[in-house]
Amino acid sequence: MAKSGDGIRILQGLLVFGNVVIGMCGIALTAECIFFVSDPHGLYPLLEATENDDIYAAAWIGIFVGFALFALSILGIVGVIKSNRTLLLVYIILMLITYAFEMASCITAATQRDFLTPNLFLKQMLERYNKSDVDNNNDKWMAEGVTKTWDELMLQKHCCGVRGPSDWQEYTSTFRSSHKDADFPWPHNCCVMDAQGSPVNLDGCKLGVPGYYNSNGCYDAISGPMNTQAWGVAWFGFAILCWTFFVLLGTMFYWSRIEY
Amino acid sequence: PAPPALLPYVPRVPPAALPGKLTATTFALERPCCVFDRHANASDAVWLVVAFANASDAFRNPPSRADVPLYERLPAARSYMTLETPAAAYACSAPSPAILRVGDDTACGDQGGWDPCNGPLPSPGPYRVKFLVMGCQGPKAETRWSDPILLRRAGSPSTIDPAPARRDSDAVVIASILASLGTVLAVAVLGAVGTEAWRSLCRRDSGTSTFSHRSYRTHHIPPALPQPLPPGCRCSPPGLGCFAPRPPGPCPAE
């Protein structure tokens, strides 16, 4: 190396350190995205029925990008230590491609957060929960997913409707067309259940007497995990990309300074 | 027979905030307690009269139990009577649930019978209700008519607009910063690769350029180590070699 030896040594050390951080963050990103894709809260059918599950696409991309970052960081460390122009050029080009993919994943996850409004889930719940007259197989699949998810949600999170039980009263729904209003002002899963899974006091639940029905809406239980997922993918990916930006600039500078 | 006694009690929907007190086909009423004790004895029955608000003035108390208009006749007669209960159930001492629900029984009207039943209301109303105490000879006491009770009308879910209210600023920040970083990187890579390509092109054109960027790897030529002095040599300046000391010449004669 013709340049000052100390300066180059420092740059090498910084680049190796930068690549080590990238590698570890890549593994963390993969782990985080695998956790999200595994859908621990069972909310994926709701997103699937909105016909816009981009958050999951972003998480899937995050899995592969994280792994690619880890592999490329190893390549980068080897290339910097050996000062090999070819290796570093391959590293830079592959990193740029990975960078582009991660950018897409980040921006998708960030913009999807706005999409998950209460009205979206309300409309979906009213139009698909307990839907019996389905048009085709796809419709049937989505209706079954929504019904099953809402039933479990109302039972486990002790909530009813999106904003509250009055959602079922303010709007007509597919549920209303198959269940009479006098018997089911809202689904029976909104009632407080005993150990055997039947309502403690069905008349009290139908009237809305406090203590016999779930008065909270389910929106927080739905949007909380989904927003956390979108947030995690978007901001963590953004942090990785900012760091990678500087490491890539340093690597390009180092590459241009390597003598033949 | 004497006209029925008019009690000052006004039936009303319970004021408590119960989400189910008014639905599309049912409504709830406060249970009258201690209202009929002076006018009814144990064999009398208390009925609830439900009429459309604009038909309540035209309602005439039925002279006997056989003339009671039933639930099935509501669309034609614009009123009916239901919730036949023994007067003892409304006594002061009777323990009772505090709320009556009108429209609770969905099995009504299916069997086609002529028993009084408490079926769901077919339209949002508005309705007015009053309580009527019927004895063996006919009506004995009645309460005042309630205020008009309007049931819920449900809207269609197609009126719900799922679009987000406003664009979140975080997404704009992330997108703009990432786009600019990506552009800078792309430009930097193109610049670096382009410069290298241009350099190699120039080098090929002017092959014997005096100013060549290609510099050779310096070889480290170790300086020659000083040979160990043969024994008998005295120190001499480096590079001059080693001179064996000459034996001292004969001393010059004095």
PDB file of N, CA, C and O in Angstrom, chain A residues 78-142:
ATOM      1  N   VAL A  78     -13.118 -10.563   4.613  1.00  0.00           N
ATOM      2  CA  VAL A  78     -12.025 -11.257   3.922  1.00  0.00           C
ATOM      3  C   VAL A  78     -11.409 -10.338   2.876  1.00  0.00           C
ATOM      4  O   VAL A  78     -10.178 -10.226   2.749  1.00  0.00           O
ATOM      5  N   GLY A  79     -12.259  -9.660   2.111  1.00  0.00           N
ATOM      6  CA  GLY A  79     -11.742  -8.791   1.057  1.00  0.00           C
ATOM      7  C   GLY A  79     -10.916  -7.640   1.595  1.00  0.00           C
ATOM      8  O   GLY A  79      -9.899  -7.256   1.024  1.00  0.00           O
ATOM      9  N   VAL A  80     -11.340  -7.077   2.727  1.00  0.00           N
ATOM     10  CA  VAL A  80     -10.609  -5.928   3.284  1.00  0.00           C
ATOM     11  C   VAL A  80      -9.270  -6.380   3.834  1.00  0.00           C
ATOM     12  O   VAL A  80      -8.242  -5.728   3.651  1.00  0.00           O
ATOM     13  N   ILE A  81      -9.276  -7.518   4.508  1.00  0.00           N
ATOM     14  CA  ILE A  81      -8.022  -7.968   5.118  1.00  0.00           C
ATOM     15  C   ILE A  81      -7.024  -8.354   4.041  1.00  0.00           C
ATOM     16  O   ILE A  81      -5.833  -8.056   4.132  1.00  0.00           O
ATOM     17  N   LYS A  82      -7.530  -9.025   2.977  1.00  0.00           N
ATOM     18  CA  LYS A  82      -6.611  -9.424   1.930  1.00  0.00           C
ATOM     19  C   LYS A  82      -6.357  -8.304   0.930  1.00  0.00           C
ATOM     20  O   LYS A  82      -5.498  -8.432   0.066  1.00  0.00           O
ATOM     21  N   SER A  83      -7.103  -7.216   1.010  1.00  0.00           N
ATOM     22  CA  SER A  83      -6.986  -6.092   0.078  1.00  0.00           C
ATOM     23  C   SER A  83      -7.111  -6.558  -1.362  1.00  0.00           C
ATOM     24  O   SER A  83      -6.345  -6.156  -2.233  1.00  0.00           O
ATOM     25  N   ASN A  84      -8.075  -7.397  -1.618  1.00  0.00           N
ATOM     26  CA  ASN A  84      -8.261  -7.978  -2.944  1.00  0.00           C
ATOM     27  C   ASN A  84      -9.318  -7.169  -3.684  1.00  0.00           C
ATOM     28  O   ASN A  84     -10.451  -7.069  -3.263  1.00  0.00           O
ATOM     29  N   ARG A  85      -8.915  -6.566  -4.820  1.00  0.00           N
ATOM     30  CA  ARG A  85      -9.833  -5.695  -5.542  1.00  0.00           C
ATOM     31  C   ARG A  85     -11.052  -6.439  -6.065  1.00  0.00           C
ATOM     32  O   ARG A  85     -12.167  -5.931  -6.025  1.00  0.00           O
ATOM     33  N   THR A  86     -10.814  -7.661  -6.566  1.00  0.00           N
ATOM     34  CA  THR A  86     -11.937  -8.397  -7.146  1.00  0.00           C
ATOM     35  C   THR A  86     -12.972  -8.726  -6.084  1.00  0.00           C
ATOM     36  O   THR A  86     -14.168  -8.509  -6.285  1.00  0.00           O
ATOM     37  N   LEU A  87     -12.471  -9.248  -4.968  1.00  0.00           N
ATOM     38  CA  LEU A  87     -13.396  -9.595  -3.894  1.00  0.00           C
ATOM     39  C   LEU A  87     -14.197  -8.378  -3.454  1.00  0.00           C
ATOM     40  O   LEU A  87     -15.412  -8.450  -3.257  1.00  0.00           O
ATOM     41  N   LEU A  88     -13.512  -7.260  -3.299  1.00  0.00           N
ATOM     42  CA  LEU A  88     -14.209  -6.073  -2.824  1.00  0.00           C
ATOM     43  C   LEU A  88     -15.199  -5.561  -3.855  1.00  0.00           C
ATOM     44  O   LEU A  88     -16.261  -5.043  -3.504  1.00  0.00           O
ATOM     45  N   LEU A  89     -14.860  -5.683  -5.149  1.00  0.00           N
ATOM     46  CA  LEU A  89     -15.812  -5.234  -6.166  1.00  0.00           C
ATOM     47  C   LEU A  89     -17.065  -6.099  -6.139  1.00  0.00           C
ATOM     48  O   LEU A  89     -18.192  -5.594  -6.226  1.00  0.00           O
ATOM     49  N   VAL A  90     -16.866  -7.419  -6.018  1.00  0.00           N
ATOM     50  CA  VAL A  90     -18.024  -8.323  -5.914  1.00  0.00           C
ATOM     51  C   VAL A  90     -18.850  -7.966  -4.678  1.00  0.00           C
ATOM     52  O   VAL A  90     -20.082  -7.892  -4.727  1.00  0.00           O
ATOM     53  N   TYR A  91     -18.145  -7.708  -3.590  1.00  0.00           N
ATOM     54  CA  TYR A  91     -18.831  -7.346  -2.339  1.00  0.00           C
ATOM     55  C   TYR A  91     -19.683  -6.098  -2.521  1.00  0.00           C
ATOM     56  O   TYR A  91     -20.850  -6.060  -2.132  1.00  0.00           O
ATOM     57  N   ILE A  92     -19.079  -5.072  -3.183  1.00  0.00           N
ATOM     58  CA  ILE A  92     -19.816  -3.811  -3.326  1.00  0.00           C
ATOM     59  C   ILE A  92     -21.056  -4.008  -4.183  1.00  0.00           C
ATOM     60  O   ILE A  92     -22.146  -3.531  -3.858  1.00  0.00           O
ATOM     61  N   ILE A  93     -20.901  -4.731  -5.290  1.00  0.00           N
ATOM     62  CA  ILE A  93     -22.048  -4.881  -6.193  1.00  0.00           C
ATOM     63  C   ILE A  93     -23.154  -5.699  -5.520  1.00  0.00           C
ATOM     64  O   ILE A  93     -24.338  -5.339  -5.570  1.00  0.00           O
ATOM     65  N   LEU A  94     -22.797  -6.791  -4.867  1.00  0.00           N
ATOM     66  CA  LEU A  94     -23.832  -7.595  -4.207  1.00  0.00           C
ATOM     67  C   LEU A  94     -24.489  -6.829  -3.069  1.00  0.00           C
ATOM     68  O   LEU A  94     -25.702  -6.940  -2.843  1.00  0.00           O
ATOM     69  N   MET A  95     -23.690  -6.045  -2.379  1.00  0.00           N
ATOM     70  CA  MET A  95     -24.261  -5.237  -1.296  1.00  0.00           C
ATOM     71  C   MET A  95     -25.250  -4.222  -1.834  1.00  0.00           C
ATOM     72  O   MET A  95     -26.266  -3.940  -1.202  1.00  0.00           O
ATOM     73  N   LEU A  96     -24.947  -3.666  -3.003  1.00  0.00           N
ATOM     74  CA  LEU A  96     -25.893  -2.704  -3.569  1.00  0.00           C
ATOM     75  C   LEU A  96     -27.225  -3.363  -3.892  1.00  0.00           C
ATOM     76  O   LEU A  96     -28.293  -2.800  -3.669  1.00  0.00           O
ATOM     77  N   ILE A  97     -27.157  -4.562  -4.429  1.00  0.00           N
ATOM     78  CA  ILE A  97     -28.402  -5.276  -4.745  1.00  0.00           C
ATOM     79  C   ILE A  97     -29.180  -5.544  -3.452  1.00  0.00           C
ATOM     80  O   ILE A  97     -30.391  -5.319  -3.374  1.00  0.00           O
ATOM     81  N   THR A  98     -28.470  -6.029  -2.421  1.00  0.00           N
ATOM     82  CA  THR A  98     -29.147  -6.276  -1.143  1.00  0.00           C
ATOM     83  C   THR A  98     -29.714  -4.987  -0.574  1.00  0.00           C
ATOM     84  O   THR A  98     -30.811  -4.977  -0.013  1.00  0.00           O
ATOM     85  N   TYR A  99     -28.961  -3.908  -0.732  1.00  0.00           N
ATOM     86  CA  TYR A  99     -29.414  -2.601  -0.260  1.00  0.00           C
ATOM     87  C   TYR A  99     -30.734  -2.226  -0.921  1.00  0.00           C
ATOM     88  O   TYR A  99     -31.657  -1.746  -0.261  1.00  0.00           O
ATOM     89  N   ALA A 100     -30.812  -2.460  -2.231  1.00  0.00           N
ATOM     90  CA  ALA A 100     -32.039  -2.101  -2.940  1.00  0.00           C
ATOM     91  C   ALA A 100     -33.225  -2.910  -2.412  1.00  0.00           C
ATOM     92  O   ALA A 100     -34.311  -2.373  -2.185  1.00  0.00           O
ATOM     93  N   PHE A 101     -33.010  -4.210  -2.187  1.00  0.00           N
ATOM     94  CA  PHE A 101     -34.105  -5.027  -1.671  1.00  0.00           C
ATOM     95  C   PHE A 101     -34.542  -4.568  -0.286  1.00  0.00           C
ATOM     96  O   PHE A 101     -35.734  -4.488   0.009  1.00  0.00           O
ATOM     97  N   GLU A 102     -33.572  -4.268   0.557  1.00  0.00           N
ATOM     98  CA  GLU A 102     -33.932  -3.861   1.915  1.00  0.00           C
ATOM     99  C   GLU A 102     -34.636  -2.510   1.903  1.00  0.00           C
ATOM    100  O   GLU A 102     -35.534  -2.257   2.704  1.00  0.00           O
ATOM    101  N   MET A 103     -34.241  -1.635   0.986  1.00  0.00           N
ATOM    102  CA  MET A 103     -34.952  -0.356   0.842  1.00  0.00           C
ATOM    103  C   MET A 103     -36.416  -0.604   0.527  1.00  0.00           C
ATOM    104  O   MET A 103     -37.306   0.008   1.112  1.00  0.00           O
ATOM    105  N   ALA A 104     -36.661  -1.506  -0.421  1.00  0.00           N
ATOM    106  CA  ALA A 104     -38.042  -1.811  -0.786  1.00  0.00           C
ATOM    107  C   ALA A 104     -38.809  -2.343   0.411  1.00  0.00           C
ATOM    108  O   ALA A 104     -39.941  -1.936   0.682  1.00  0.00           O
ATOM    109  N   SER A 105     -38.177  -3.250   1.155  1.00  0.00           N
ATOM    110  CA  SER A 105     -38.865  -3.842   2.316  1.00  0.00           C
ATOM    111  C   SER A 105     -39.196  -2.773   3.353  1.00  0.00           C
ATOM    112  O   SER A 105     -40.301  -2.729   3.892  1.00  0.00           O
ATOM    113  N   CYS A 106     -38.218  -1.893   3.640  1.00  0.00           N
ATOM    114  CA  CYS A 106     -38.425  -0.836   4.632  1.00  0.00           C
ATOM    115  C   CYS A 106     -39.557   0.091   4.258  1.00  0.00           C
ATOM    116  O   CYS A 106     -40.425   0.410   5.068  1.00  0.00           O
ATOM    117  N   ILE A 107     -39.520   0.570   3.022  1.00  0.00           N
ATOM    118  CA  ILE A 107     -40.515   1.548   2.609  1.00  0.00           C
ATOM    119  C   ILE A 107     -41.891   0.901   2.608  1.00  0.00           C
ATOM    120  O   ILE A 107     -42.878   1.512   3.028  1.00  0.00           O
ATOM    121  N   THR A 108     -41.973  -0.355   2.164  1.00  0.00           N
ATOM    122  CA  THR A 108     -43.259  -1.049   2.183  1.00  0.00           C
ATOM    123  C   THR A 108     -43.796  -1.159   3.601  1.00  0.00           C
ATOM    124  O   THR A 108     -44.969  -0.865   3.850  1.00  0.00           O
ATOM    125  N   ALA A 109     -42.940  -1.604   4.522  1.00  0.00           N
ATOM    126  CA  ALA A 109     -43.407  -1.781   5.903  1.00  0.00           C
ATOM    127  C   ALA A 109     -43.827  -0.438   6.499  1.00  0.00           C
ATOM    128  O   ALA A 109     -44.808  -0.364   7.235  1.00  0.00           O
ATOM    129  N   ALA A 110     -43.104   0.638   6.172  1.00  0.00           N
ATOM    130  CA  ALA A 110     -43.440   1.929   6.756  1.00  0.00           C
ATOM    131  C   ALA A 110     -44.768   2.456   6.220  1.00  0.00           C
ATOM    132  O   ALA A 110     -45.586   2.994   6.969  1.00  0.00           O
ATOM    133  N   THR A 111     -45.006   2.292   4.930  1.00  0.00           N
ATOM    134  CA  THR A 111     -46.239   2.838   4.372  1.00  0.00           C
ATOM    135  C   THR A 111     -47.449   1.978   4.721  1.00  0.00           C
ATOM    136  O   THR A 111     -48.573   2.469   4.712  1.00  0.00           O
ATOM    137  N   GLN A 112     -47.223   0.715   5.059  1.00  0.00           N
ATOM    138  CA  GLN A 112     -48.365  -0.144   5.355  1.00  0.00           C
ATOM    139  C   GLN A 112     -49.032   0.210   6.659  1.00  0.00           C
ATOM    140  O   GLN A 112     -50.185  -0.152   6.882  1.00  0.00           O
ATOM    141  N   ARG A 113     -48.306   0.858   7.565  1.00  0.00           N
ATOM    142  CA  ARG A 113     -48.887   1.175   8.861  1.00  0.00           C
ATOM    143  C   ARG A 113     -50.126   2.045   8.710  1.00  0.00           C
ATOM    144  O   ARG A 113     -51.081   1.907   9.455  1.00  0.00           O
ATOM    145  N   ASP A 114     -50.084   2.964   7.737  1.00  0.00           N
ATOM    146  CA  ASP A 114     -51.234   3.851   7.560  1.00  0.00           C
ATOM    147  C   ASP A 114     -52.455   3.087   7.094  1.00  0.00           C
ATOM    148  O   ASP A 114     -53.579   3.539   7.263  1.00  0.00           O
ATOM    149  N   PHE A 115     -52.216   1.964   6.462  1.00  0.00           N
ATOM    150  CA  PHE A 115     -53.288   1.243   5.806  1.00  0.00           C
ATOM    151  C   PHE A 115     -54.214   0.581   6.821  1.00  0.00           C
ATOM    152  O   PHE A 115     -55.384   0.341   6.542  1.00  0.00           O
ATOM    153  N   LEU A 116     -53.666   0.271   8.023  1.00  0.00           N
ATOM    154  CA  LEU A 116     -54.433  -0.539   8.983  1.00  0.00           C
ATOM    155  C   LEU A 116     -55.289   0.352   9.863  1.00  0.00           C
ATOM    156  O   LEU A 116     -54.992   0.573  11.030  1.00  0.00           O
ATOM    157  N   THR A 117     -56.386   0.880   9.295  1.00  0.00           N
ATOM    158  CA  THR A 117     -57.269   1.754  10.059  1.00  0.00           C
ATOM    159  C   THR A 117     -58.362   0.927  10.727  1.00  0.00           C
ATOM    160  O   THR A 117     -58.646  -0.189  10.304  1.00  0.00           O
ATOM    161  N   PRO A 118     -59.019   1.481  11.767  1.00  0.00           N
ATOM    162  CA  PRO A 118     -60.140   0.727  12.365  1.00  0.00           C
ATOM    163  C   PRO A 118     -61.242   0.448  11.359  1.00  0.00           C
ATOM    164  O   PRO A 118     -61.849  -0.628  11.369  1.00  0.00           O
ATOM    165  N   ASN A 119     -61.518   1.419  10.472  1.00  0.00           N
ATOM    166  CA  ASN A 119     -62.599   1.213   9.511  1.00  0.00           C
ATOM    167  C   ASN A 119     -62.332   0.039   8.593  1.00  0.00           C
ATOM    168  O   ASN A 119     -63.256  -0.650   8.145  1.00  0.00           O
ATOM    169  N   LEU A 120     -61.046  -0.188   8.295  1.00  0.00           N
ATOM    170  CA  LEU A 120     -60.714  -1.306   7.413  1.00  0.00           C
ATOM    171  C   LEU A 120     -61.148  -2.618   8.036  1.00  0.00           C
ATOM    172  O   LEU A 120     -61.808  -3.457   7.402  1.00  0.00           O
ATOM    173  N   PHE A 121     -60.794  -2.801   9.316  1.00  0.00           N
ATOM    174  CA  PHE A 121     -61.143  -4.057   9.974  1.00  0.00           C
ATOM    175  C   PHE A 121     -62.624  -4.136  10.270  1.00  0.00           C
ATOM    176  O   PHE A 121     -63.207  -5.220  10.278  1.00  0.00           O
ATOM    177  N   LEU A 122     -63.257  -2.974  10.514  1.00  0.00           N
ATOM    178  CA  LEU A 122     -64.696  -2.972  10.775  1.00  0.00           C
ATOM    179  C   LEU A 122     -65.447  -3.446   9.546  1.00  0.00           C
ATOM    180  O   LEU A 122     -66.313  -4.327   9.612  1.00  0.00           O
ATOM    181  N   LYS A 123     -65.088  -2.873   8.401  1.00  0.00           N
ATOM    182  CA  LYS A 123     -65.787  -3.239   7.168  1.00  0.00           C
ATOM    183  C   LYS A 123     -65.569  -4.720   6.864  1.00  0.00           C
ATOM    184  O   LYS A 123     -66.497  -5.436   6.486  1.00  0.00           O
ATOM    185  N   GLN A 124     -64.342  -5.165   7.090  1.00  0.00           N
ATOM    186  CA  GLN A 124     -64.038  -6.567   6.808  1.00  0.00           C
ATOM    187  C   GLN A 124     -64.808  -7.488   7.746  1.00  0.00           C
ATOM    188  O   GLN A 124     -65.341  -8.511   7.341  1.00  0.00           O
ATOM    189  N   MET A 125     -64.881  -7.112   9.016  1.00  0.00           N
ATOM    190  CA  MET A 125     -65.600  -7.934   9.987  1.00  0.00           C
ATOM    191  C   MET A 125     -67.076  -8.009   9.622  1.00  0.00           C
ATOM    192  O   MET A 125     -67.693  -9.069   9.625  1.00  0.00           O
ATOM    193  N   LEU A 126     -67.681  -6.877   9.274  1.00  0.00           N
ATOM    194  CA  LEU A 126     -69.105  -6.862   8.977  1.00  0.00           C
ATOM    195  C   LEU A 126     -69.411  -7.624   7.696  1.00  0.00           C
ATOM    196  O   LEU A 126     -70.463  -8.243   7.564  1.00  0.00           O
ATOM    197  N   GLU A 127     -68.473  -7.596   6.759  1.00  0.00           N
ATOM    198  CA  GLU A 127     -68.768  -8.214   5.464  1.00  0.00           C
ATOM    199  C   GLU A 127     -68.328  -9.662   5.375  1.00  0.00           C
ATOM    200  O   GLU A 127     -68.739 -10.365   4.455  1.00  0.00           O
ATOM    201  N   ARG A 128     -67.468 -10.115   6.301  1.00  0.00           N
ATOM    202  CA  ARG A 128     -66.979 -11.479   6.131  1.00  0.00           C
ATOM    203  C   ARG A 128     -67.246 -12.404   7.323  1.00  0.00           C
ATOM    204  O   ARG A 128     -67.194 -13.616   7.161  1.00  0.00           O
ATOM    205  N   TYR A 129     -67.481 -11.844   8.496  1.00  0.00           N
ATOM    206  CA  TYR A 129     -67.652 -12.714   9.656  1.00  0.00           C
ATOM    207  C   TYR A 129     -68.935 -13.518   9.498  1.00  0.00           C
ATOM    208  O   TYR A 129     -69.996 -12.958   9.267  1.00  0.00           O
ATOM    209  N   ASN A 130     -68.826 -14.838   9.641  1.00  0.00           N
ATOM    210  CA  ASN A 130     -69.992 -15.709   9.512  1.00  0.00           C
ATOM    211  C   ASN A 130     -70.682 -15.579   8.171  1.00  0.00           C
ATOM    212  O   ASN A 130     -71.902 -15.715   8.078  1.00  0.00           O
ATOM    213  N   LYS A 131     -69.910 -15.306   7.141  1.00  0.00           N
ATOM    214  CA  LYS A 131     -70.540 -15.157   5.829  1.00  0.00           C
ATOM    215  C   LYS A 131     -70.903 -16.536   5.312  1.00  0.00           C
ATOM    216  O   LYS A 131     -70.070 -17.432   5.277  1.00  0.00           O
ATOM    217  N   SER A 132     -72.161 -16.713   4.924  1.00  0.00           N
ATOM    218  CA  SER A 132     -72.580 -18.045   4.502  1.00  0.00           C
ATOM    219  C   SER A 132     -72.759 -18.143   2.997  1.00  0.00           C
ATOM    220  O   SER A 132     -72.495 -19.190   2.416  1.00  0.00           O
ATOM    221  N   ASP A 133     -73.174 -17.065   2.334  1.00  0.00           N
ATOM    222  CA  ASP A 133     -73.345 -17.170   0.878  1.00  0.00           C
ATOM    223  C   ASP A 133     -72.085 -16.652   0.217  1.00  0.00           C
ATOM    224  O   ASP A 133     -71.905 -15.457   0.021  1.00  0.00           O
ATOM    225  N   VAL A 134     -71.187 -17.580  -0.115  1.00  0.00           N
ATOM    226  CA  VAL A 134     -69.888 -17.190  -0.664  1.00  0.00           C
ATOM    227  C   VAL A 134     -69.901 -17.388  -2.173  1.00  0.00           C
ATOM    228  O   VAL A 134     -70.578 -18.261  -2.696  1.00  0.00           O
ATOM    229  N   ASP A 135     -69.109 -16.534  -2.842  1.00  0.00           N
ATOM    230  CA  ASP A 135     -69.133 -16.586  -4.305  1.00  0.00           C
ATOM    231  C   ASP A 135     -68.261 -17.695  -4.855  1.00  0.00           C
ATOM    232  O   ASP A 135     -68.632 -18.396  -5.781  1.00  0.00           O
ATOM    233  N   ASN A 136     -67.044 -17.812  -4.305  1.00  0.00           N
ATOM    234  CA  ASN A 136     -66.132 -18.817  -4.847  1.00  0.00           C
ATOM    235  C   ASN A 136     -65.267 -19.352  -3.718  1.00  0.00           C
ATOM    236  O   ASN A 136     -65.438 -18.990  -2.564  1.00  0.00           O
ATOM    237  N   ASN A 137     -64.324 -20.216  -4.096  1.00  0.00           N
ATOM    238  CA  ASN A 137     -63.494 -20.856  -3.074  1.00  0.00           C
ATOM    239  C   ASN A 137     -62.638 -19.860  -2.324  1.00  0.00           C
ATOM    240  O   ASN A 137     -62.415 -19.978  -1.121  1.00  0.00           O
ATOM    241  N   ASN A 138     -62.114 -18.876  -3.050  1.00  0.00           N
ATOM    242  CA  ASN A 138     -61.266 -17.879  -2.430  1.00  0.00           C
ATOM    243  C   ASN A 138     -62.046 -17.089  -1.379  1.00  0.00           C
ATOM    244  O   ASN A 138     -61.575 -16.859  -0.267  1.00  0.00           O
ATOM    245  N   ASP A 139     -63.257 -16.716  -1.756  1.00  0.00           N
ATOM    246  CA  ASP A 139     -64.145 -15.994  -0.852  1.00  0.00           C
ATOM    247  C   ASP A 139     -64.418 -16.825   0.394  1.00  0.00           C
ATOM    248  O   ASP A 139     -64.391 -16.335   1.524  1.00  0.00           O
ATOM    249  N   LYS A 140     -64.677 -18.105   0.174  1.00  0.00           N
ATOM    250  CA  LYS A 140     -64.997 -19.019   1.279  1.00  0.00           C
ATOM    251  C   LYS A 140     -63.792 -19.129   2.209  1.00  0.00           C
ATOM    252  O   LYS A 140     -63.931 -19.091   3.430  1.00  0.00           O
ATOM    253  N   TRP A 141     -62.606 -19.252   1.602  1.00  0.00           N
ATOM    254  CA  TRP A 141     -61.388 -19.382   2.417  1.00  0.00           C
ATOM    255  C   TRP A 141     -61.195 -18.148   3.290  1.00  0.00           C
ATOM    256  O   TRP A 141     -60.903 -18.237   4.476  1.00  0.00           O
ATOM    257  N   MET A 142     -61.363 -16.974   2.675  1.00  0.00           N
ATOM    258  CA  MET A 142     -61.155 -15.740   3.429  1.00  0.00           C
ATOM    259  C   MET A 142     -62.210 -15.581   4.518  1.00  0.00           C
ATOM    260  O   MET A 142     -61.911 -15.156   5.638  1.00  0.00           O
TER     261      MET A 142
END
